[in-house]
PDB file of C-alpha atoms and ligand atoms in Angstrom:
ATOM      1  CA  UNK A   5      -5.749 -99.550 -52.491  1.00 95.00           C
ATOM      2  CA  UNK A   6      -5.792-103.289 -53.218  1.00 98.00           C
ATOM      3  CA  UNK A   7      -3.363-105.457 -51.290  1.00 98.00           C
ATOM      4  CA  UNK A   8      -2.440-109.111 -51.023  1.00 98.00           C
ATOM      5  CA  UNK A   9      -1.120-110.669 -47.838  1.00 97.00           C
ATOM      6  CA  UNK A  10       1.202-113.513 -48.692  1.00 98.00           C
ATOM      7  CA  UNK A  11       2.748-115.834 -46.129  1.00 97.00           C
ATOM      8  CA  UNK A  12       2.717-119.358 -44.765  1.00 96.00           C
ATOM      9  CA  UNK A  13      -0.043-120.597 -42.469  1.00 93.00           C
ATOM     10  CA  UNK A  14       0.849-119.184 -39.051  1.00 93.00           C
ATOM     11  CA  UNK A  15       2.787-116.215 -40.441  1.00 96.00           C
ATOM     12  CA  UNK A  16       0.356-113.774 -38.814  1.00 95.00           C
ATOM     13  CA  UNK A  17      -1.599-112.660 -41.886  1.00 94.00           C
ATOM     14  CA  UNK A  18      -4.957-112.692 -40.131  1.00 92.00           C
ATOM     15  CA  UNK A  19      -3.680-110.822 -37.054  1.00 95.00           C
ATOM     16  CA  UNK A  20      -2.052-108.059 -39.084  1.00 97.00           C
ATOM     17  CA  UNK A  21      -4.953-107.875 -41.528  1.00 95.00           C
ATOM     18  CA  UNK A  22      -7.404-107.076 -38.739  1.00 95.00           C
ATOM     19  CA  UNK A  23      -5.841-103.709 -37.820  1.00 95.00           C
ATOM     20  CA  UNK A  24      -4.684-102.819 -41.324  1.00 96.00           C
ATOM     21  CA  UNK A  25      -8.182-103.014 -42.831  1.00 97.00           C
ATOM     22  CA  UNK A  26      -9.473-100.683 -40.116  1.00 96.00           C
ATOM     23  CA  UNK A  27      -6.702 -98.115 -40.577  1.00 95.00           C
ATOM     24  CA  UNK A  28      -6.952 -98.081 -44.367  1.00 95.00           C
ATOM     25  CA  UNK A  29     -10.710 -98.652 -44.768  1.00 96.00           C
ATOM     26  CA  UNK A  30     -10.275-101.836 -46.755  1.00 98.00           C
ATOM     27  CA  UNK A  31     -12.545-104.858 -47.042  1.00 98.00           C
ATOM     28  CA  UNK A  32     -10.932-107.903 -45.406  1.00 97.00           C
ATOM     29  CA  UNK A  33     -11.317-110.757 -47.857  1.00 98.00           C
ATOM     30  CA  UNK A  34     -10.150-114.038 -46.332  1.00 97.00           C
ATOM     31  CA  UNK A  35     -10.887-117.178 -48.346  1.00 97.00           C
ATOM     32  CA  UNK A  36     -10.179-119.258 -45.214  1.00 95.00           C
ATOM     33  CA  UNK A  37     -12.871-117.340 -43.264  1.00 95.00           C
ATOM     34  CA  UNK A  38     -15.338-117.592 -46.154  1.00 97.00           C
ATOM     35  CA  UNK A  39     -14.750-121.327 -46.491  1.00 98.00           C
ATOM     36  CA  UNK A  40     -15.024-121.921 -42.702  1.00 97.00           C
ATOM     37  CA  UNK A  41     -18.354-120.051 -42.699  1.00 97.00           C
ATOM     38  CA  UNK A  42     -19.570-122.200 -45.603  1.00 97.00           C
ATOM     39  CA  UNK A  43     -18.544-125.368 -43.743  1.00 97.00           C
ATOM     40  CA  UNK A  44     -20.312-124.199 -40.559  1.00 97.00           C
ATOM     41  CA  UNK A  45     -23.499-123.441 -42.521  1.00 97.00           C
ATOM     42  CA  UNK A  46     -23.241-126.707 -44.453  1.00 97.00           C
ATOM     43  CA  UNK A  47     -23.765-124.986 -47.792  1.00 97.00           C
ATOM     44  CA  UNK A  48     -22.929-126.913 -51.001  1.00 95.00           C
ATOM     45  CA  UNK A  49     -19.623-124.992 -51.093  1.00 95.00           C
ATOM     46  CA  UNK A  50     -18.911-125.956 -47.489  1.00 96.00           C
ATOM     47  CA  UNK A  51     -19.702-129.609 -48.088  1.00 96.00           C
ATOM     48  CA  UNK A  52     -17.295-129.634 -51.045  1.00 96.00           C
ATOM     49  CA  UNK A  53     -14.523-127.742 -49.214  1.00 97.00           C
ATOM     50  CA  UNK A  54     -14.631-129.565 -45.876  1.00 97.00           C
ATOM     51  CA  UNK A  55     -12.642-132.679 -46.863  1.00 96.00           C
ATOM     52  CA  UNK A  56      -9.809-130.657 -48.384  1.00 96.00           C
ATOM     53  CA  UNK A  57      -9.591-128.310 -45.415  1.00 95.00           C
ATOM     54  CA  UNK A  58      -9.535-130.977 -42.731  1.00 93.00           C
ATOM     55  CA  UNK A  59      -6.762-132.789 -44.647  1.00 91.00           C
ATOM     56  CA  UNK A  60      -4.717-129.587 -44.913  1.00 91.00           C
ATOM     57  CA  UNK A  61      -5.046-129.568 -48.706  1.00 94.00           C
ATOM     58  CA  UNK A  62      -6.032-126.727 -50.970  1.00 97.00           C
ATOM     59  CA  UNK A  63      -9.614-126.412 -52.145  1.00 98.00           C
ATOM     60  CA  UNK A  64      -9.611-126.609 -55.986  1.00 98.00           C
ATOM     61  CA  UNK A  65      -8.620-123.418 -57.805  1.00 98.00           C
ATOM     62  CA  UNK A  66     -11.904-123.186 -59.736  1.00 97.00           C
ATOM     63  CA  UNK A  67     -13.874-123.124 -56.468  1.00 97.00           C
ATOM     64  CA  UNK A  68     -11.877-120.380 -54.708  1.00 98.00           C
ATOM     65  CA  UNK A  69     -11.515-118.311 -57.873  1.00 98.00           C
ATOM     66  CA  UNK A  70     -15.317-118.371 -58.168  1.00 97.00           C
ATOM     67  CA  UNK A  71     -15.919-117.186 -54.591  1.00 97.00           C
ATOM     68  CA  UNK A  72     -13.290-114.433 -54.899  1.00 98.00           C
ATOM     69  CA  UNK A  73     -14.762-113.131 -58.145  1.00 97.00           C
ATOM     70  CA  UNK A  74     -18.226-112.982 -56.608  1.00 97.00           C
ATOM     71  CA  UNK A  75     -16.881-111.176 -53.536  1.00 98.00           C
ATOM     72  CA  UNK A  76     -14.754-108.632 -55.430  1.00 98.00           C
ATOM     73  CA  UNK A  77     -17.832-107.619 -57.383  1.00 97.00           C
ATOM     74  CA  UNK A  78     -19.682-106.518 -54.219  1.00 97.00           C
ATOM     75  CA  UNK A  79     -19.909-102.774 -53.371  1.00 97.00           C
ATOM     76  CA  UNK A  80     -18.093-103.457 -50.086  1.00 97.00           C
ATOM     77  CA  UNK A  81     -14.924-104.123 -52.088  1.00 98.00           C
ATOM     78  CA  UNK A  82     -15.146-100.999 -54.263  1.00 96.00           C
ATOM     79  CA  UNK A  83     -12.836 -98.900 -52.060  1.00 94.00           C
ATOM     80  CA  UNK A  84     -10.085-101.436 -51.778  1.00 98.00           C
ATOM     81  CA  UNK A  85      -9.446-104.902 -50.424  1.00 98.00           C
ATOM     82  CA  UNK A  86      -6.925-106.790 -48.429  1.00 98.00           C
ATOM     83  CA  UNK A  87      -6.761-110.329 -49.773  1.00 98.00           C
ATOM     84  CA  UNK A  88      -5.770-112.700 -46.973  1.00 97.00           C
ATOM     85  CA  UNK A  89      -5.040-116.294 -48.001  1.00 96.00           C
ATOM     86  CA  UNK A  90      -5.713-115.747 -51.702  1.00 98.00           C
ATOM     87  CA  UNK A  91      -4.059-116.311 -54.144  1.00 98.00           C
ATOM     88  CA  UNK A  92      -2.339-119.492 -53.001  1.00 98.00           C
ATOM     89  CA  UNK A  93      -1.306-120.946 -56.369  1.00 98.00           C
ATOM     90  CA  UNK A  94       0.096-119.459 -59.572  1.00 98.00           C
ATOM     91  CA  UNK A  95      -3.138-120.235 -61.504  1.00 98.00           C
ATOM     92  CA  UNK A  96      -5.085-118.347 -58.792  1.00 98.00           C
ATOM     93  CA  UNK A  97      -2.725-115.369 -59.173  1.00 98.00           C
ATOM     94  CA  UNK A  98      -3.201-115.336 -62.942  1.00 98.00           C
ATOM     95  CA  UNK A  99      -6.996-115.588 -62.592  1.00 98.00           C
ATOM     96  CA  UNK A 100      -6.931-112.742 -60.053  1.00 98.00           C
ATOM     97  CA  UNK A 101      -4.927-110.523 -62.353  1.00 98.00           C
ATOM     98  CA  UNK A 102      -7.365-111.176 -65.218  1.00 98.00           C
ATOM     99  CA  UNK A 103     -10.497-110.576 -63.144  1.00 98.00           C
ATOM    100  CA  UNK A 104      -9.091-107.374 -61.653  1.00 98.00           C
ATOM    101  CA  UNK A 105      -8.275-106.094 -65.128  1.00 97.00           C
ATOM    102  CA  UNK A 106     -11.864-106.817 -66.225  1.00 97.00           C
ATOM    103  CA  UNK A 107     -13.159-104.971 -63.132  1.00 97.00           C
ATOM    104  CA  UNK A 108     -10.858-101.987 -63.708  1.00 97.00           C
ATOM    105  CA  UNK A 109      -8.976-102.590 -60.440  1.00 97.00           C
ATOM    106  CA  UNK A 110      -5.221-102.534 -59.913  1.00 97.00           C
ATOM    107  CA  UNK A 111      -3.099-104.523 -57.490  1.00 98.00           C
ATOM    108  CA  UNK A 112      -0.958-102.074 -55.522  1.00 97.00           C
ATOM    109  CA  UNK A 113       1.251-104.186 -53.305  1.00 98.00           C
ATOM    110  CA  UNK A 114       1.894-107.740 -52.134  1.00 98.00           C
ATOM    111  CA  UNK A 115       2.965-107.902 -48.512  1.00 98.00           C
ATOM    112  CA  UNK A 116       4.979-111.024 -47.831  1.00 98.00           C
ATOM    113  CA  UNK A 117       5.262-111.950 -44.146  1.00 98.00           C
ATOM    114  CA  UNK A 118       8.469-113.931 -43.804  1.00 98.00           C
ATOM    115  CA  UNK A 119       8.665-116.417 -40.884  1.00 97.00           C
ATOM    116  CA  UNK A 120      11.019-119.412 -40.521  1.00 94.00           C
ATOM    117  CA  UNK A 121       9.665-122.975 -40.725  1.00 89.00           C
ATOM    118  CA  UNK A 122      10.510-123.952 -37.130  1.00 88.00           C
ATOM    119  CA  UNK A 123       8.693-120.902 -35.746  1.00 92.00           C
ATOM    120  CA  UNK A 124       5.661-121.606 -37.990  1.00 93.00           C
ATOM    121  CA  UNK A 125       5.378-125.174 -36.757  1.00 87.00           C
ATOM    122  CA  UNK A 126       5.497-123.992 -33.109  1.00 88.00           C
ATOM    123  CA  UNK A 127       2.838-121.341 -33.689  1.00 90.00           C
ATOM    124  CA  UNK A 128       0.454-123.624 -35.622  1.00 89.00           C
ATOM    125  CA  UNK A 129       0.765-126.453 -33.122  1.00 85.00           C
ATOM    126  CA  UNK A 130      -0.336-124.158 -30.300  1.00 81.00           C
ATOM    127  CA  UNK A 131      -3.288-122.476 -32.035  1.00 78.00           C
ATOM    128  CA  UNK A 132      -6.006-125.054 -31.357  1.00 77.00           C
ATOM    129  CA  UNK A 133      -7.985-124.594 -34.576  1.00 80.00           C
ATOM    130  CA  UNK A 134      -9.820-127.668 -35.978  1.00 81.00           C
ATOM    131  CA  UNK A 135      -7.381-127.936 -38.893  1.00 80.00           C
ATOM    132  CA  UNK A 136      -4.292-127.511 -36.683  1.00 82.00           C
ATOM    133  CA  UNK A 137      -3.616-131.169 -35.812  1.00 85.00           C
ATOM    134  CA  UNK A 138       0.092-132.146 -36.239  1.00 86.00           C
ATOM    135  CA  UNK A 139      -0.614-134.100 -39.459  1.00 87.00           C
ATOM    136  CA  UNK A 140      -2.671-131.316 -40.963  1.00 89.00           C
ATOM    137  CA  UNK A 141      -0.117-128.700 -39.944  1.00 89.00           C
ATOM    138  CA  UNK A 142       2.640-130.653 -41.693  1.00 90.00           C
ATOM    139  CA  UNK A 143       0.496-131.020 -44.795  1.00 91.00           C
ATOM    140  CA  UNK A 144      -0.399-127.320 -44.857  1.00 92.00           C
ATOM    141  CA  UNK A 145       3.244-126.257 -44.538  1.00 94.00           C
ATOM    142  CA  UNK A 146       4.229-128.621 -47.374  1.00 95.00           C
ATOM    143  CA  UNK A 147       1.379-127.365 -49.556  1.00 96.00           C
ATOM    144  CA  UNK A 148       2.573-123.829 -48.855  1.00 96.00           C
ATOM    145  CA  UNK A 149       6.165-124.691 -49.867  1.00 96.00           C
ATOM    146  CA  UNK A 150       5.133-126.512 -53.032  1.00 98.00           C
ATOM    147  CA  UNK A 151       2.212-124.454 -54.309  1.00 98.00           C
ATOM    148  CA  UNK A 152       2.172-121.021 -52.672  1.00 98.00           C
ATOM    149  CA  UNK A 153       5.815-120.026 -52.197  1.00 97.00           C
ATOM    150  CA  UNK A 154       6.343-119.707 -56.003  1.00 98.00           C
ATOM    151  CA  UNK A 155       4.129-116.603 -55.718  1.00 98.00           C
ATOM    152  CA  UNK A 156       7.008-114.805 -53.946  1.00 98.00           C
ATOM    153  CA  UNK A 157       9.116-114.846 -57.128  1.00 98.00           C
ATOM    154  CA  UNK A 158       6.011-114.246 -59.262  1.00 98.00           C
ATOM    155  CA  UNK A 159       5.133-110.976 -57.528  1.00 98.00           C
ATOM    156  CA  UNK A 160       8.784-109.947 -57.059  1.00 98.00           C
ATOM    157  CA  UNK A 161       9.182-110.102 -60.846  1.00 97.00           C
ATOM    158  CA  UNK A 162       6.176-107.796 -61.191  1.00 96.00           C
ATOM    159  CA  UNK A 163       7.838-105.345 -58.792  1.00 97.00           C
ATOM    160  CA  UNK A 164       4.957-105.622 -56.311  1.00 98.00           C
ATOM    161  CA  UNK A 165       6.553-107.556 -53.449  1.00 98.00           C
ATOM    162  CA  UNK A 166       7.282-106.024 -50.036  1.00 98.00           C
ATOM    163  CA  UNK A 167       9.212-108.450 -47.824  1.00 98.00           C
ATOM    164  CA  UNK A 168       8.389-108.012 -44.146  1.00 98.00           C
ATOM    165  CA  UNK A 169      10.136-109.832 -41.331  1.00 97.00           C
ATOM    166  CA  UNK A 170       7.216-111.542 -39.579  1.00 97.00           C
ATOM    167  CA  UNK A 171       8.926-112.208 -36.235  1.00 96.00           C
ATOM    168  CA  UNK A 172       8.609-109.853 -33.248  1.00 96.00           C
ATOM    169  CA  UNK A 173       5.721-108.132 -31.507  1.00 97.00           C
ATOM    170  CA  UNK A 174       2.410-107.607 -33.326  1.00 97.00           C
ATOM    171  CA  UNK A 175       3.016-103.827 -33.074  1.00 97.00           C
ATOM    172  CA  UNK A 176       6.544-103.974 -34.512  1.00 98.00           C
ATOM    173  CA  UNK A 177       5.446-106.107 -37.435  1.00 98.00           C
ATOM    174  CA  UNK A 178       2.509-103.757 -38.037  1.00 97.00           C
ATOM    175  CA  UNK A 179       4.893-100.780 -38.084  1.00 98.00           C
ATOM    176  CA  UNK A 180       7.118-102.515 -40.659  1.00 98.00           C
ATOM    177  CA  UNK A 181       4.104-103.131 -42.895  1.00 98.00           C
ATOM    178  CA  UNK A 182       2.970 -99.495 -42.655  1.00 97.00           C
ATOM    179  CA  UNK A 183       6.480 -98.250 -43.440  1.00 97.00           C
ATOM    180  CA  UNK A 184       6.615-100.502 -46.506  1.00 97.00           C
ATOM    181  CA  UNK A 185       3.234 -99.200 -47.712  1.00 95.00           C
ATOM    182  CA  UNK A 186       4.448 -95.599 -47.441  1.00 92.00           C
ATOM    183  CA  UNK A 187       7.654 -96.323 -49.360  1.00 84.00           C
TER     184      UNK A 187
HETATM  185  P1  LIG B  22      -6.521-120.204 -44.018  1.00 67.47           P
HETATM  186  O1  LIG B  22      -7.453-119.753 -42.958  1.00 67.47           O
HETATM  187  O2  LIG B  22      -6.205-119.116 -45.021  1.00 67.47           O
HETATM  188  O3  LIG B  22      -5.274-120.833 -43.473  1.00 67.47           O
HETATM  189  O4  LIG B  22      -7.283-121.332 -44.862  1.00 67.47           O
HETATM  190  C1  LIG B  22      -7.725-122.531 -44.258  1.00 67.47           C
HETATM  191  C2  LIG B  22      -7.927-123.619 -45.328  1.00 67.47           C
HETATM  192  O5  LIG B  22      -8.889-123.175 -46.295  1.00 67.47           O
HETATM  193  C3  LIG B  22      -6.689-123.964 -46.140  1.00 67.47           C
HETATM  194  O6  LIG B  22      -5.868-124.908 -45.507  1.00 67.47           O
HETATM  195  C4  LIG B  22      -7.312-124.503 -47.435  1.00 67.47           C
HETATM  196  O7  LIG B  22      -7.803-125.816 -47.254  1.00 67.47           O
HETATM  197  C5  LIG B  22      -8.513-123.598 -47.611  1.00 67.47           C
HETATM  198  N1  LIG B  22      -8.181-122.380 -48.402  1.00 67.47           N
HETATM  199  C6  LIG B  22      -8.171-121.079 -47.964  1.00 67.47           C
HETATM  200  N2  LIG B  22      -7.819-120.244 -48.945  1.00 67.47           N
HETATM  201  C7  LIG B  22      -7.572-121.026 -50.042  1.00 67.47           C
HETATM  202  C8  LIG B  22      -7.142-120.763 -51.383  1.00 67.47           C
HETATM  203  N3  LIG B  22      -6.864-119.506 -51.793  1.00 67.47           N
HETATM  204  N4  LIG B  22      -7.003-121.814 -52.231  1.00 67.47           N
HETATM  205  C9  LIG B  22      -7.274-123.071 -51.840  1.00 67.47           C
HETATM  206  N5  LIG B  22      -7.661-123.398 -50.599  1.00 67.47           N
HETATM  207  C10 LIG B  22      -7.815-122.382 -49.691  1.00 67.47           C
END
């Protein structure tokens, strides 16, 4: 099973992904985690990505598409993946679809965690991550609106979208996701 988690920053993708990958035996592929590791290790990728991340902007498509392709080709991803934070733009979604076709993989479902803007701002402001300053938070929410939210209609038109209300307890939201995957 290959899944995408779609949702704004602060929608709870990472939290839900953590238990879902365990229950379903999927590889957790988070571009945010991969990029933060690259920044911490000061690799060439990290040095390139750092400025974009600390400004709350997206790292260029070509860069993230490259790291995803490399990762999806590893044996760890053979039994299914949960993509968390990728794709974030329509060109990324198109590139993903093409690379999966080449690899003989299919995309089974896109789980969209729906959370209102006010709630997102509250959650992100209290998280304490390096890229969670008020300015950066505002920029990341705007980038999400402008560049990522078009993916909701994109995947709905492909019949892959499962809309999940992302407000409530972690357990309740997890139960909604599992129910949607069974449907
Ligand atoms: P995240 O942990 O998913 O919120 O990602 C943290 C930051 O990493 C984002 O604000 C972007 O700067 C960068 N990033 C993560 N995933 C992507 C992606 N798919 N495309 C572009 N930039 C990304």
